[in-house]
Short mmCIF file of C-alpha atoms in Angstrom, two decimals:
data_model
loop_
_atom_site.label_atom_id
_atom_site.label_comp_id
_atom_site.label_asym_id
_atom_site.label_seq_id
_atom_site.Cartn_x
_atom_site.Cartn_y
_atom_site.Cartn_z
CA UNK A 1 11.80 -13.08 -8.97
CA UNK A 2 12.18 -9.44 -9.90
CA UNK A 3 9.60 -6.84 -10.81
CA UNK A 4 9.89 -4.18 -13.49
CA UNK A 5 7.74 -1.09 -13.29
CA UNK A 6 7.46 0.78 -16.58
CA UNK A 7 7.66 4.51 -15.88
CA UNK A 8 9.55 5.99 -18.82
CA UNK A 9 6.72 7.65 -20.69
CA UNK A 10 6.16 11.38 -20.94
CA UNK A 11 2.33 11.40 -20.56
CA UNK A 12 2.01 14.27 -23.03
CA UNK A 13 -1.77 13.85 -23.23
CA UNK A 14 -1.95 14.93 -19.59
CA UNK A 15 0.04 18.17 -20.02
CA UNK A 16 0.35 20.48 -18.15
CA UNK A 17 -0.24 18.10 -15.22
CA UNK A 18 2.70 15.88 -16.25
CA UNK A 19 4.97 18.53 -17.73
CA UNK A 20 7.23 18.45 -14.66
CA UNK A 21 6.12 15.24 -12.92
CA UNK A 22 6.05 11.67 -14.15
CA UNK A 23 2.56 10.18 -14.28
CA UNK A 24 3.41 7.40 -11.77
CA UNK A 25 4.45 10.11 -9.29
CA UNK A 26 1.10 11.92 -9.49
CA UNK A 27 -0.80 11.73 -6.22
CA UNK A 28 -4.09 9.82 -6.27
CA UNK A 29 -5.95 9.00 -3.07
CA UNK A 30 -3.24 10.57 -0.90
CA UNK A 31 -0.17 8.88 -2.40
CA UNK A 32 1.68 8.60 -5.70
CA UNK A 33 0.31 6.03 -8.16
CA UNK A 34 3.60 4.12 -8.01
CA UNK A 35 3.07 3.50 -4.29
CA UNK A 36 -0.24 1.79 -5.05
CA UNK A 37 1.64 -0.41 -7.53
CA UNK A 38 4.48 -1.22 -5.11
CA UNK A 39 2.11 -1.99 -2.23
CA UNK A 40 0.42 -4.57 -4.44
CA UNK A 41 3.77 -6.37 -4.69
CA UNK A 42 3.76 -7.06 -0.95
CA UNK A 43 3.37 -10.75 -0.32
CA UNK A 44 5.00 -11.83 -3.58
CA UNK A 45 7.33 -14.61 -2.46
CA UNK A 46 11.03 -14.30 -3.25
CA UNK A 47 10.73 -10.76 -4.61
CA UNK A 48 14.31 -9.59 -4.97
CA UNK A 49 14.45 -6.19 -6.64
CA UNK A 50 11.89 -3.78 -8.03
CA UNK A 51 13.38 -2.16 -11.11
CA UNK A 52 11.82 1.11 -12.18
CA UNK A 53 12.66 2.11 -15.73
CA UNK A 54 12.29 5.80 -16.34
CA UNK A 55 13.62 8.49 -18.64
CA UNK A 56 16.37 11.03 -18.15
CA UNK A 57 13.87 13.80 -17.41
CA UNK A 58 12.41 12.07 -14.33
CA UNK A 59 15.19 9.72 -13.18
CA UNK A 60 16.25 11.97 -10.29
CA UNK A 61 12.63 12.27 -9.12
CA UNK A 62 12.29 8.47 -8.99
CA UNK A 63 15.64 8.17 -7.19
CA UNK A 64 14.43 10.63 -4.55
CA UNK A 65 11.04 8.91 -4.25
CA UNK A 66 12.63 5.45 -3.89
CA UNK A 67 15.03 6.63 -1.15
CA UNK A 68 12.17 8.12 0.86
CA UNK A 69 9.87 5.17 0.31
CA UNK A 70 12.51 2.54 1.13
CA UNK A 71 13.39 4.33 4.36
CA UNK A 72 9.84 3.65 5.55
CA UNK A 73 9.51 0.27 3.76
CA UNK A 74 12.89 -1.49 4.03
CA UNK A 75 11.32 -4.75 2.83
CA UNK A 76 11.50 -3.43 -0.73
CA UNK A 77 14.69 -3.02 -2.75
CA UNK A 78 14.62 -0.60 -5.68
CA UNK A 79 16.87 0.06 -8.63
CA UNK A 80 16.09 3.02 -10.85
CA UNK A 81 17.15 2.49 -14.47
CA UNK A 82 17.43 5.55 -16.71
CA UNK A 83 16.70 4.58 -20.32
CA UNK A 84 18.48 7.74 -21.52
CA UNK A 85 15.54 9.19 -23.44
CA UNK A 86 14.99 12.91 -23.15
CA UNK A 87 11.67 13.44 -24.94
CA UNK A 88 8.59 11.73 -26.30
CA UNK A 89 10.31 11.62 -29.70
CA UNK A 90 13.29 9.49 -28.61
CA UNK A 91 11.62 7.27 -26.01
CA UNK A 92 12.15 3.52 -26.31
CA UNK A 93 8.53 2.50 -25.71
CA UNK A 94 7.36 -0.25 -23.38
CA UNK A 95 8.88 -3.18 -25.28
CA UNK A 96 12.11 -1.25 -25.86
CA UNK A 97 12.36 -0.42 -22.16
CA UNK A 98 11.72 -4.03 -21.12
CA UNK A 99 14.48 -5.17 -23.47
CA UNK A 100 16.79 -2.39 -22.23
CA UNK A 101 16.41 -3.36 -18.56
CA UNK A 102 16.49 -7.13 -19.11
CA UNK A 103 19.69 -6.79 -21.15
CA UNK A 104 21.42 -4.18 -19.00
CA UNK A 105 20.59 -5.84 -15.68
CA UNK A 106 21.03 -9.42 -16.96
CA UNK A 107 17.51 -10.47 -15.97
CA UNK A 108 16.87 -13.06 -18.68
CA UNK A 109 17.48 -16.01 -16.34
CA UNK A 110 15.04 -15.05 -13.58
CA UNK A 111 11.31 -14.60 -13.34
CA UNK A 112 10.18 -11.09 -14.16
CA UNK A 113 6.87 -9.42 -13.35
CA UNK A 114 6.26 -6.39 -15.58
CA UNK A 115 3.76 -3.77 -14.45
CA UNK A 116 2.83 -0.44 -16.00
CA UNK A 117 3.67 2.26 -13.50
CA UNK A 118 0.56 4.27 -14.23
CA UNK A 119 -1.95 1.48 -13.57
CA UNK A 120 -4.00 2.10 -10.49
CA UNK A 121 -5.27 -1.10 -8.92
CA UNK A 122 -5.81 -2.15 -5.33
CA UNK A 123 -5.31 -5.91 -5.21
CA UNK A 124 -2.16 -7.81 -4.39
CA UNK A 125 -0.50 -9.52 -7.34
CA UNK A 126 0.66 -12.42 -5.13
CA UNK A 127 -2.06 -14.79 -6.40
CA UNK A 128 -1.35 -13.79 -9.99
CA UNK A 129 2.35 -14.53 -9.49
CA UNK A 130 1.57 -17.91 -7.91
CA UNK A 131 -0.54 -18.83 -10.94
CA UNK A 132 2.01 -17.42 -13.41
CA UNK A 133 4.82 -19.52 -11.93
CA UNK A 134 3.05 -22.56 -13.39
CA UNK A 135 3.48 -21.29 -16.98
CA UNK A 136 6.19 -19.94 -19.25
CA UNK A 137 4.47 -16.59 -19.74
CA UNK A 138 1.28 -15.10 -18.35
CA UNK A 139 -0.56 -11.88 -19.20
CA UNK A 140 -3.18 -10.30 -16.96
CA UNK A 141 -6.07 -8.38 -18.46
CA UNK A 142 -9.02 -6.64 -16.94
CA UNK A 143 -12.58 -6.88 -18.23
CA UNK A 144 -13.84 -3.31 -18.36
CA UNK A 145 -17.30 -4.75 -18.85
CA UNK A 146 -18.43 -2.29 -21.50
CA UNK A 147 -17.51 -2.35 -25.19
CA UNK A 148 -17.91 1.43 -25.51
CA UNK A 149 -15.62 2.04 -22.52
CA UNK A 150 -12.93 -0.31 -23.82
CA UNK A 151 -12.65 1.65 -27.07
CA UNK A 152 -11.39 4.62 -25.02
CA UNK A 153 -8.52 2.49 -23.72
CA UNK A 154 -7.77 1.01 -27.14
CA UNK A 155 -7.51 4.48 -28.61
CA UNK A 156 -4.84 5.30 -26.03
CA UNK A 157 -2.91 2.15 -26.88
CA UNK A 158 -3.04 2.66 -30.63
CA UNK A 159 -2.10 6.35 -30.71
#
């Protein structure tokens, strides 16, 4: 099984905070968001490679981060994939980036866990993966618990 972390967006709504730093590399709780995501992959059986798809603007930053992180955590293997986009106007989008990486890296014959690189959560995905292996495709959702609060997230998705 491989994992794909989506990190190719430009997070323009967070400017100037994300003008020169990818959102998954922003520090929250003492470490970059992407480290929270990667740590939740610990314990996933047979995890081969964690692919991180990013854009041309931040590819070097993710390369540098992955080298530093892997030096301390050799149990993880990373491959940074640059989707070639240079701005919010020519980005591929989440589905486009998934297709780009699956095609380029020939991942269509193996299990693939796709995670948004800007999602901050603190639980291992090992149980989710175990459950998902029993089906052809599985999607995880989170109950925000409040209809008014969920409309804030939907607005972000539909913009």
